PDB file of C-alpha atoms and ligand atoms in Angstrom:
ATOM      1  CA  MET X 989      -4.810 -88.272 -24.704  1.00  0.00           C
ATOM      2  CA  SER X 990      -1.738 -89.194 -22.672  1.00  0.00           C
ATOM      3  CA  ARG X 991      -1.414 -87.864 -19.186  1.00  0.00           C
ATOM      4  CA  LYS X 992       1.688 -85.881 -20.272  1.00  0.00           C
ATOM      5  CA  ARG X 993      -0.152 -84.033 -23.072  1.00  0.00           C
ATOM      6  CA  LYS X 994      -3.096 -83.374 -20.803  1.00  0.00           C
ATOM      7  CA  LYS X 995      -0.792 -81.768 -18.200  1.00  0.00           C
ATOM      8  CA  LYS X 996       0.839 -79.687 -20.980  1.00  0.00           C
ATOM      9  CA  LYS X 997      -2.600 -78.447 -22.199  1.00  0.00           C
ATOM     10  CA  ILE X 998      -3.660 -77.478 -18.698  1.00  0.00           C
ATOM     11  CA  SER X 999      -0.481 -75.409 -18.153  1.00  0.00           C
ATOM     12  CA  VAL X1000      -0.940 -73.704 -21.510  1.00  0.00           C
ATOM     13  CA  ILE X1001      -4.523 -72.768 -20.611  1.00  0.00           C
ATOM     14  CA  PHE X1002      -3.366 -71.624 -17.191  1.00  0.00           C
ATOM     15  CA  LEU X1003      -0.705 -69.402 -18.790  1.00  0.00           C
ATOM     16  CA  PHE X1004      -3.320 -67.957 -21.120  1.00  0.00           C
ATOM     17  CA  ILE X1005      -5.630 -67.116 -18.185  1.00  0.00           C
ATOM     18  CA  LEU X1006      -2.759 -65.607 -16.216  1.00  0.00           C
ATOM     19  CA  PHE X1007      -1.758 -63.515 -19.320  1.00  0.00           C
ATOM     20  CA  PHE X1008      -5.349 -62.195 -19.827  1.00  0.00           C
ATOM     21  CA  ILE X1009      -5.651 -61.360 -16.126  1.00  0.00           C
ATOM     22  CA  LEU X1010      -2.444 -59.369 -16.275  1.00  0.00           C
ATOM     23  CA  ILE X1011      -3.465 -57.534 -19.462  1.00  0.00           C
ATOM     24  CA  GLY X1012      -6.921 -56.839 -18.079  1.00  0.00           C
ATOM     25  CA  GLY X1013      -5.458 -55.499 -14.899  1.00  0.00           C
ATOM     26  CA  PHE X1014      -3.125 -53.248 -16.808  1.00  0.00           C
ATOM     27  CA  ILE X1015      -5.962 -51.862 -18.968  1.00  0.00           C
ATOM     28  CA  LEU X1016      -8.054 -51.183 -15.955  1.00  0.00           C
ATOM     29  CA  MET X1017      -5.166 -49.345 -14.304  1.00  0.00           C
ATOM     30  CA  ILE X1018      -4.691 -47.071 -17.370  1.00  0.00           C
ATOM     31  CA  MET X1019      -8.438 -46.369 -17.524  1.00  0.00           C
ATOM     32  CA  ASN X1020      -8.628 -45.505 -13.923  1.00  0.00           C
ATOM     33  CA  ASN X1021      -5.677 -43.144 -14.134  1.00  0.00           C
ATOM     34  CA  ASN X1022      -7.233 -41.243 -17.078  1.00  0.00           C
ATOM     35  CA  LYS X1023     -10.494 -40.966 -15.203  1.00  0.00           C
ATOM     36  CA  LYS X1024      -8.630 -39.415 -12.218  1.00  0.00           C
ATOM     37  CA  LYS X1025      -6.959 -36.977 -14.507  1.00  0.00           C
ATOM     38  CA  THR X1026     -10.208 -35.777 -15.877  1.00  0.00           C
ATOM     39  CA  VAL X1027     -11.658 -35.244 -12.488  1.00  0.00           C
ATOM     40  CA  GLU X1028      -8.521 -33.313 -11.488  1.00  0.00           C
ATOM     41  CA  ASN X1029      -8.847 -31.182 -14.602  1.00  0.00           C
ATOM     42  CA  LYS X1030     -12.436 -30.403 -13.957  1.00  0.00           C
ATOM     43  CA  ALA X1031     -11.566 -29.381 -10.423  1.00  0.00           C
ATOM     44  CA  ASN X1032      -8.837 -27.050 -11.770  1.00  0.00           C
ATOM     45  CA  ILE X1033     -11.223 -25.483 -14.285  1.00  0.00           C
ATOM     46  CA  LYS X1034     -13.895 -24.974 -11.641  1.00  0.00           C
ATOM     47  CA  GLU X1035     -11.349 -23.265  -9.286  1.00  0.00           C
ATOM     48  CA  GLU X1036     -10.263 -20.851 -12.130  1.00  0.00           C
ATOM     49  CA  GLU X1037     -13.836 -20.015 -12.849  1.00  0.00           C
ATOM     50  CA  VAL X1038     -14.438 -19.180  -9.165  1.00  0.00           C
ATOM     51  CA  THR X1039     -11.476 -16.809  -9.066  1.00  0.00           C
ATOM     52  CA  LYS X1040     -12.497 -15.181 -12.310  1.00  0.00           C
ATOM     53  CA  GLU X1041     -16.080 -14.579 -11.021  1.00  0.00           C
ATOM     54  CA  MET X1042     -14.916 -13.139  -7.627  1.00  0.00           C
ATOM     55  CA  GLU X1043     -12.471 -10.274  -8.010  1.00  0.00           C
ATOM     56  CA  LYS X1044     -10.330  -9.271  -5.050  1.00  0.00           C
ATOM     57  CA  ALA X1045     -11.386  -6.446  -2.851  1.00  0.00           C
ATOM     58  CA  PRO X1046      -9.429  -3.220  -3.618  1.00  0.00           C
ATOM     59  CA  ASP X1047      -6.296  -2.142  -1.755  1.00  0.00           C
ATOM     60  CA  ASN X1048      -6.749   1.600  -2.101  1.00  0.00           C
ATOM     61  CA  SER X1049      -9.428   4.252  -2.578  1.00  0.00           C
ATOM     62  CA  SER X1050      -8.781   4.955  -6.322  1.00  0.00           C
ATOM     63  CA  SER X1051      -9.114   1.280  -7.319  1.00  0.00           C
ATOM     64  CA  TYR X1052     -12.232   1.133  -5.050  1.00  0.00           C
ATOM     65  CA  ASP X1053     -13.846   4.022  -6.807  1.00  0.00           C
ATOM     66  CA  SER X1054     -13.360   2.432 -10.231  1.00  0.00           C
ATOM     67  CA  LEU X1055     -15.041  -0.743  -9.211  1.00  0.00           C
ATOM     68  CA  PRO X1056     -18.640  -1.273 -10.257  1.00  0.00           C
ATOM     69  CA  ASP X1057     -21.319  -2.517  -7.816  1.00  0.00           C
ATOM     70  CA  GLY X1058     -21.011  -6.234  -7.135  1.00  0.00           C
ATOM     71  CA  GLU X1059     -19.300  -8.855  -4.977  1.00  0.00           C
ATOM     72  CA  TYR X1060     -15.627  -9.043  -4.262  1.00  0.00           C
ATOM     73  CA  VAL X1061     -13.568 -11.275  -1.993  1.00  0.00           C
ATOM     74  CA  THR X1062     -11.344  -9.889   0.816  1.00  0.00           C
ATOM     75  CA  SER X1063      -7.924 -11.099   1.706  1.00  0.00           C
ATOM     76  CA  LYS X1064      -9.461 -13.060   4.602  1.00  0.00           C
ATOM     77  CA  GLY X1065     -12.107 -14.722   2.322  1.00  0.00           C
ATOM     78  CA  PHE X1066     -15.115 -12.580   3.374  1.00  0.00           C
ATOM     79  CA  ILE X1067     -17.542 -11.325   0.713  1.00  0.00           C
ATOM     80  CA  LEU X1068     -17.445  -7.586   0.180  1.00  0.00           C
ATOM     81  CA  LYS X1069     -20.653  -6.301  -1.320  1.00  0.00           C
ATOM     82  CA  LYS X1070     -20.677  -2.966  -3.085  1.00  0.00           C
ATOM     83  CA  GLU X1071     -24.304  -1.704  -3.505  1.00  0.00           C
ATOM     84  CA  ASN X1072     -25.027   1.854  -4.832  1.00  0.00           C
ATOM     85  CA  GLY X1073     -21.442   2.681  -4.089  1.00  0.00           C
ATOM     86  CA  ILE X1074     -21.700   1.589  -0.487  1.00  0.00           C
ATOM     87  CA  SER X1075     -19.699  -1.276   0.873  1.00  0.00           C
ATOM     88  CA  TYR X1076     -20.710  -4.008   3.273  1.00  0.00           C
ATOM     89  CA  VAL X1077     -19.186  -7.166   4.764  1.00  0.00           C
ATOM     90  CA  ASP X1078     -21.620  -9.424   6.597  1.00  0.00           C
ATOM     91  CA  GLY X1079     -24.224  -6.601   6.480  1.00  0.00           C
ATOM     92  CA  ASN X1080     -21.749  -4.217   8.278  1.00  0.00           C
ATOM     93  CA  MET X1081     -21.132  -0.920   6.358  1.00  0.00           C
ATOM     94  CA  ILE X1082     -17.475  -0.373   5.727  1.00  0.00           C
ATOM     95  CA  VAL X1083     -16.219   3.244   5.738  1.00  0.00           C
ATOM     96  CA  ASN X1084     -12.458   4.008   5.869  1.00  0.00           C
ATOM     97  CA  LYS X1085      -9.651   5.376   3.612  1.00  0.00           C
ATOM     98  CA  THR X1086     -10.281   2.796   0.909  1.00  0.00           C
ATOM     99  CA  TYR X1087     -14.009   2.574   1.243  1.00  0.00           C
ATOM    100  CA  SER X1088     -15.987   5.831   0.863  1.00  0.00           C
ATOM    101  CA  LEU X1089     -19.619   6.836   1.010  1.00  0.00           C
ATOM    102  CA  PRO X1090     -21.335   8.725  -1.724  1.00  0.00           C
ATOM    103  CA  LYS X1091     -21.544  12.471  -1.190  1.00  0.00           C
ATOM    104  CA  THR X1092     -25.309  12.396  -0.917  1.00  0.00           C
ATOM    105  CA  PHE X1093     -25.411   9.608   1.749  1.00  0.00           C
ATOM    106  CA  VAL X1094     -27.282  10.452   4.984  1.00  0.00           C
ATOM    107  CA  PRO X1095     -28.294   8.010   7.813  1.00  0.00           C
ATOM    108  CA  ILE X1096     -31.226   5.918   6.616  1.00  0.00           C
ATOM    109  CA  ASN X1097     -32.981   5.508   9.983  1.00  0.00           C
ATOM    110  CA  PRO X1098     -31.945   8.513  12.205  1.00  0.00           C
ATOM    111  CA  TYR X1099     -32.893   8.459  15.887  1.00  0.00           C
ATOM    112  CA  ASN X1100     -34.442  11.854  16.065  1.00  0.00           C
ATOM    113  CA  GLY X1101     -33.275  14.651  13.822  1.00  0.00           C
ATOM    114  CA  ASP X1102     -32.914  15.969  10.271  1.00  0.00           C
ATOM    115  CA  SER X1103     -29.835  14.232   8.950  1.00  0.00           C
ATOM    116  CA  THR X1104     -29.472  16.742   6.184  1.00  0.00           C
ATOM    117  CA  SER X1105     -28.147  19.093   8.897  1.00  0.00           C
ATOM    118  CA  PRO X1106     -24.348  19.026   8.833  1.00  0.00           C
ATOM    119  CA  TRP X1107     -23.606  18.271  12.495  1.00  0.00           C
ATOM    120  CA  CYS X1108     -26.160  16.383  14.494  1.00  0.00           C
ATOM    121  CA  ILE X1109     -25.842  14.083  17.483  1.00  0.00           C
ATOM    122  CA  ASN X1110     -29.446  12.851  17.259  1.00  0.00           C
ATOM    123  CA  CYS X1111     -29.147  12.002  13.629  1.00  0.00           C
ATOM    124  CA  ILE X1112     -27.162   8.844  14.256  1.00  0.00           C
ATOM    125  CA  ASP X1113     -28.952   5.592  13.517  1.00  0.00           C
ATOM    126  CA  LYS X1114     -31.912   4.721  15.759  1.00  0.00           C
ATOM    127  CA  ASP X1115     -30.569   1.174  16.812  1.00  0.00           C
ATOM    128  CA  VAL X1116     -27.177   2.766  17.517  1.00  0.00           C
ATOM    129  CA  MET X1117     -28.626   5.527  19.734  1.00  0.00           C
ATOM    130  CA  GLU X1118     -30.843   3.031  21.658  1.00  0.00           C
ATOM    131  CA  ALA X1119     -27.817   0.769  22.260  1.00  0.00           C
ATOM    132  CA  PHE X1120     -25.877   3.825  23.494  1.00  0.00           C
ATOM    133  CA  LYS X1121     -28.645   4.871  25.840  1.00  0.00           C
ATOM    134  CA  ILE X1122     -28.571   1.487  27.606  1.00  0.00           C
ATOM    135  CA  MET X1123     -24.732   1.673  27.848  1.00  0.00           C
ATOM    136  CA  GLN X1124     -24.959   5.235  29.195  1.00  0.00           C
ATOM    137  CA  SER X1125     -27.456   4.242  31.800  1.00  0.00           C
ATOM    138  CA  ASP X1126     -25.421   1.244  32.935  1.00  0.00           C
ATOM    139  CA  ALA X1127     -22.372   3.476  33.246  1.00  0.00           C
ATOM    140  CA  LYS X1128     -24.412   6.043  35.214  1.00  0.00           C
ATOM    141  CA  SER X1129     -25.416   3.372  37.744  1.00  0.00           C
ATOM    142  CA  LEU X1130     -21.695   2.864  38.428  1.00  0.00           C
ATOM    143  CA  GLY X1131     -21.195   6.604  38.785  1.00  0.00           C
ATOM    144  CA  LEU X1132     -19.705   7.167  35.353  1.00  0.00           C
ATOM    145  CA  ASN X1133     -20.711   9.883  33.046  1.00  0.00           C
ATOM    146  CA  ILE X1134     -20.405   9.159  29.278  1.00  0.00           C
ATOM    147  CA  TYR X1135     -21.989  11.356  26.683  1.00  0.00           C
ATOM    148  CA  ILE X1136     -21.832  11.761  22.878  1.00  0.00           C
ATOM    149  CA  SER X1137     -19.839  14.882  21.873  1.00  0.00           C
ATOM    150  CA  SER X1138     -19.944  14.277  18.097  1.00  0.00           C
ATOM    151  CA  GLY X1139     -22.321  11.977  16.245  1.00  0.00           C
ATOM    152  CA  TYR X1140     -23.361  12.276  12.682  1.00  0.00           C
ATOM    153  CA  ARG X1141     -21.305  14.581  10.513  1.00  0.00           C
ATOM    154  CA  GLY X1142     -22.485  15.417   7.014  1.00  0.00           C
ATOM    155  CA  TYR X1143     -20.265  15.379   3.881  1.00  0.00           C
ATOM    156  CA  ASP X1144     -19.902  19.177   3.635  1.00  0.00           C
ATOM    157  CA  ARG X1145     -19.164  19.487   7.326  1.00  0.00           C
ATOM    158  CA  GLN X1146     -16.305  16.997   6.873  1.00  0.00           C
ATOM    159  CA  VAL X1147     -14.946  19.013   3.994  1.00  0.00           C
ATOM    160  CA  THR X1148     -14.549  22.064   6.175  1.00  0.00           C
ATOM    161  CA  LEU X1149     -13.136  20.121   9.202  1.00  0.00           C
ATOM    162  CA  TYR X1150     -10.484  18.233   7.125  1.00  0.00           C
ATOM    163  CA  ASN X1151      -9.437  21.250   5.213  1.00  0.00           C
ATOM    164  CA  ASN X1152      -8.960  23.217   8.563  1.00  0.00           C
ATOM    165  CA  TYR X1153      -6.732  20.373   9.910  1.00  0.00           C
ATOM    166  CA  VAL X1154      -4.671  20.295   6.716  1.00  0.00           C
ATOM    167  CA  ASP X1155      -4.172  24.083   6.924  1.00  0.00           C
ATOM    168  CA  ARG X1156      -3.135  23.605  10.512  1.00  0.00           C
ATOM    169  CA  ASP X1157      -0.929  20.490  10.493  1.00  0.00           C
ATOM    170  CA  GLY X1158      -0.468  19.483   6.839  1.00  0.00           C
ATOM    171  CA  VAL X1159      -1.928  16.659   4.816  1.00  0.00           C
ATOM    172  CA  GLU X1160       0.255  13.796   6.253  1.00  0.00           C
ATOM    173  CA  ALA X1161      -0.560  14.632   9.848  1.00  0.00           C
ATOM    174  CA  ALA X1162      -4.170  15.377   9.212  1.00  0.00           C
ATOM    175  CA  ASP X1163      -4.697  12.072   7.443  1.00  0.00           C
ATOM    176  CA  ARG X1164      -3.677  10.280  10.655  1.00  0.00           C
ATOM    177  CA  TYR X1165      -6.514  11.622  12.790  1.00  0.00           C
ATOM    178  CA  SER X1166      -9.052  13.117  10.340  1.00  0.00           C
ATOM    179  CA  ALA X1167     -10.915  11.639   7.371  1.00  0.00           C
ATOM    180  CA  ARG X1168     -11.232  13.174   3.909  1.00  0.00           C
ATOM    181  CA  ALA X1169     -14.925  13.935   2.988  1.00  0.00           C
ATOM    182  CA  GLY X1170     -16.752  10.711   2.025  1.00  0.00           C
ATOM    183  CA  HIS X1171     -14.224   8.700   3.981  1.00  0.00           C
ATOM    184  CA  SER X1172     -15.482   9.657   7.471  1.00  0.00           C
ATOM    185  CA  GLU X1173     -17.335   6.981   9.365  1.00  0.00           C
ATOM    186  CA  HIS X1174     -19.269   9.856  11.049  1.00  0.00           C
ATOM    187  CA  GLN X1175     -21.203  10.328   7.829  1.00  0.00           C
ATOM    188  CA  SER X1176     -22.594   6.818   8.268  1.00  0.00           C
ATOM    189  CA  GLY X1177     -24.518   7.591  11.458  1.00  0.00           C
ATOM    190  CA  LEU X1178     -23.111   4.393  13.051  1.00  0.00           C
ATOM    191  CA  CYS X1179     -20.492   5.847  15.209  1.00  0.00           C
ATOM    192  CA  PHE X1180     -19.786   8.759  17.641  1.00  0.00           C
ATOM    193  CA  ASP X1181     -17.113  10.405  19.722  1.00  0.00           C
ATOM    194  CA  LEU X1182     -17.351  10.390  23.519  1.00  0.00           C
ATOM    195  CA  ASN X1183     -16.708  12.983  26.221  1.00  0.00           C
ATOM    196  CA  SER X1184     -13.473  14.985  25.591  1.00  0.00           C
ATOM    197  CA  ILE X1185     -12.702  13.570  22.130  1.00  0.00           C
ATOM    198  CA  ASP X1186      -8.964  13.351  22.940  1.00  0.00           C
ATOM    199  CA  ASP X1187      -6.344  11.266  24.602  1.00  0.00           C
ATOM    200  CA  SER X1188      -7.142  12.575  28.008  1.00  0.00           C
ATOM    201  CA  PHE X1189     -10.268  10.230  27.917  1.00  0.00           C
ATOM    202  CA  THR X1190      -8.233   7.090  27.780  1.00  0.00           C
ATOM    203  CA  ASN X1191      -7.159   6.888  31.393  1.00  0.00           C
ATOM    204  CA  THR X1192     -10.310   8.212  32.949  1.00  0.00           C
ATOM    205  CA  ASN X1193     -12.556   5.768  34.788  1.00  0.00           C
ATOM    206  CA  GLU X1194     -15.083   6.282  31.987  1.00  0.00           C
ATOM    207  CA  GLY X1195     -12.435   5.647  29.252  1.00  0.00           C
ATOM    208  CA  LYS X1196     -11.334   2.425  30.962  1.00  0.00           C
ATOM    209  CA  TRP X1197     -14.828   1.189  31.536  1.00  0.00           C
ATOM    210  CA  VAL X1198     -15.734   1.878  27.902  1.00  0.00           C
ATOM    211  CA  ASN X1199     -12.686  -0.032  26.676  1.00  0.00           C
ATOM    212  CA  ASN X1200     -13.699  -3.056  28.684  1.00  0.00           C
ATOM    213  CA  ASN X1201     -17.539  -2.988  28.286  1.00  0.00           C
ATOM    214  CA  ALA X1202     -18.469  -1.357  24.996  1.00  0.00           C
ATOM    215  CA  HIS X1203     -18.642  -4.759  23.229  1.00  0.00           C
ATOM    216  CA  LEU X1204     -21.415  -5.880  25.632  1.00  0.00           C
ATOM    217  CA  TYR X1205     -23.619  -3.167  23.919  1.00  0.00           C
ATOM    218  CA  GLY X1206     -22.460  -3.855  20.376  1.00  0.00           C
ATOM    219  CA  PHE X1207     -19.764  -1.213  20.131  1.00  0.00           C
ATOM    220  CA  ILE X1208     -16.137  -1.465  19.097  1.00  0.00           C
ATOM    221  CA  ILE X1209     -13.102   0.693  19.771  1.00  0.00           C
ATOM    222  CA  ARG X1210     -12.793   1.486  15.996  1.00  0.00           C
ATOM    223  CA  PHE X1211      -9.149   2.485  16.025  1.00  0.00           C
ATOM    224  CA  PRO X1212      -7.459   0.207  18.540  1.00  0.00           C
ATOM    225  CA  LYS X1213      -4.067   0.835  20.070  1.00  0.00           C
ATOM    226  CA  GLY X1214      -1.076  -0.229  17.943  1.00  0.00           C
ATOM    227  CA  LEU X1215      -3.175  -0.968  14.857  1.00  0.00           C
ATOM    228  CA  GLU X1216      -2.691   2.198  12.800  1.00  0.00           C
ATOM    229  CA  ASP X1217      -1.109   0.146   9.989  1.00  0.00           C
ATOM    230  CA  GLU X1218      -4.500  -1.648   9.610  1.00  0.00           C
ATOM    231  CA  THR X1219      -7.070   1.048  10.307  1.00  0.00           C
ATOM    232  CA  GLY X1220      -5.100   3.969   8.837  1.00  0.00           C
ATOM    233  CA  TYR X1221      -5.730   5.971  11.997  1.00  0.00           C
ATOM    234  CA  GLN X1222      -4.036   6.486  15.279  1.00  0.00           C
ATOM    235  CA  TYR X1223      -5.515   5.084  18.504  1.00  0.00           C
ATOM    236  CA  GLU X1224      -8.792   6.684  19.468  1.00  0.00           C
ATOM    237  CA  SER X1225     -10.275   5.518  22.808  1.00  0.00           C
ATOM    238  CA  TRP X1226     -13.275   7.778  22.362  1.00  0.00           C
ATOM    239  CA  HIS X1227     -14.462   6.794  18.853  1.00  0.00           C
ATOM    240  CA  LEU X1228     -17.037   3.887  19.018  1.00  0.00           C
ATOM    241  CA  ARG X1229     -18.684   2.160  16.107  1.00  0.00           C
ATOM    242  CA  TYR X1230     -21.740  -0.030  16.348  1.00  0.00           C
ATOM    243  CA  VAL X1231     -21.410  -3.488  14.736  1.00  0.00           C
ATOM    244  CA  GLY X1232     -23.697  -5.590  16.991  1.00  0.00           C
ATOM    245  CA  LYS X1233     -22.818  -7.706  20.021  1.00  0.00           C
ATOM    246  CA  GLU X1234     -21.557 -10.769  18.207  1.00  0.00           C
ATOM    247  CA  LEU X1235     -18.946  -9.150  16.072  1.00  0.00           C
ATOM    248  CA  ALA X1236     -18.083  -6.641  18.853  1.00  0.00           C
ATOM    249  CA  THR X1237     -17.298  -9.534  21.227  1.00  0.00           C
ATOM    250  CA  LYS X1238     -15.043 -11.143  18.648  1.00  0.00           C
ATOM    251  CA  LEU X1239     -13.155  -7.863  18.047  1.00  0.00           C
ATOM    252  CA  TYR X1240     -12.860  -7.239  21.878  1.00  0.00           C
ATOM    253  CA  ASN X1241     -10.865 -10.413  21.864  1.00  0.00           C
ATOM    254  CA  ASP X1242     -10.662 -10.657  25.704  1.00  0.00           C
ATOM    255  CA  GLY X1243      -9.377  -7.066  26.020  1.00  0.00           C
ATOM    256  CA  ASN X1244      -6.822  -7.187  23.212  1.00  0.00           C
ATOM    257  CA  TRP X1245      -8.978  -5.345  20.608  1.00  0.00           C
ATOM    258  CA  LEU X1246      -8.666  -6.409  16.950  1.00  0.00           C
ATOM    259  CA  SER X1247      -9.383  -3.933  14.162  1.00  0.00           C
ATOM    260  CA  LEU X1248     -12.449  -4.319  11.767  1.00  0.00           C
ATOM    261  CA  GLU X1249      -9.912  -4.159   8.900  1.00  0.00           C
ATOM    262  CA  GLY X1250      -7.660  -6.871  10.376  1.00  0.00           C
ATOM    263  CA  TYR X1251     -10.625  -9.159  11.089  1.00  0.00           C
ATOM    264  CA  TYR X1252     -12.329  -8.878   7.665  1.00  0.00           C
ATOM    265  CA  GLY X1253      -9.077  -8.555   5.672  1.00  0.00           C
ATOM    266  CA  LEU X1254      -9.705  -5.047   4.303  1.00  0.00           C
ATOM    267  CA  SER X1255      -7.334  -2.221   3.538  1.00  0.00           C
ATOM    268  CA  SER X1256      -7.622   1.403   4.571  1.00  0.00           C
ATOM    269  CA  VAL X1257      -5.427   3.339   2.210  1.00  0.00           C
ATOM    270  CA  TYR X1258      -6.141   6.469   0.087  1.00  0.00           C
TER     271      TYR X1258
HETATM  272 ZN1   ZN O 946     -14.695  10.009  15.595  1.00  0.00          ZN
END
C-alpha cells in the first residue's frame, strides 16, 4: 500500500468515526429529551390527582353544610377536617358564619356543670377554665379584676338571643355582633365574654392588660380591630377564645392581632 492510499484510508475511517459519534450523540439527546417529557407528564398527573383528592374549603355556610365529612384544603394550604359535622384545623375547632356546630353539640369536657343547661359559665371546657383561672389570678396580683360574664351558651339559648337582636336591630345589624344558632362560638365551650361585654371594656386597665397578655395563657382576641371582613364580626375586646399558647402567640403578632380566619385562610360568611 502506498503512503498516499494509507493516508486516504485513515481519513475515511476517521470521518466514519466522527459521523457515528455525531449520530450517537444526536440519538442520545433525543432519548434524554423524551425521558424528561415523561417525567414532567408524570409530575403533572400527580399534581392533578392531589387537587382532585383535596377539595377546597367552602366559602359560605350553605356550601359547608352540603360537604360530607372529610378533609379539605384552605386558601392558605391548611388541612380542614370535618368530623361528625364539626370542623377542625390543626386540632382547633372552627366555629364562625361558614362553619357551624351540630344542634346537639355540647362541650365534651366541661369544667363543672351540666352543659345541657342553656346558659352556664362553668360548663366551658375544663382546660379553658383552668387557663382562665391562672390568667385571672395573675391579673388580680396586679390589682385588676377580670371575670367571665358569659361562657357556654346552648343552641336553644342562642336561638332566643339572636331572634331578640333581629327584632330590635334587624338582620343585617344583628349579624355583625350576634351569631345565628349553631354558628356561635359560645356553643363550643372554648370561649367566653369578660366583664361588661361591651366597648367600655376596651380602654379599662383590665381591657388593655387582656389585649396585651391573653396570648400568654393561650387566649386570643377572637374578633380583632379592623378585621371584620375576615371574622365576620365587629371588634370585641371582651370575647376571648382558647387556642393554646403557641397559636395564640402567633396571632398576637407583637400586639397587632391577626384573626383565626386570616391566619388559617378560612371564610366566615353565611
Ligand atoms: Zn362572645
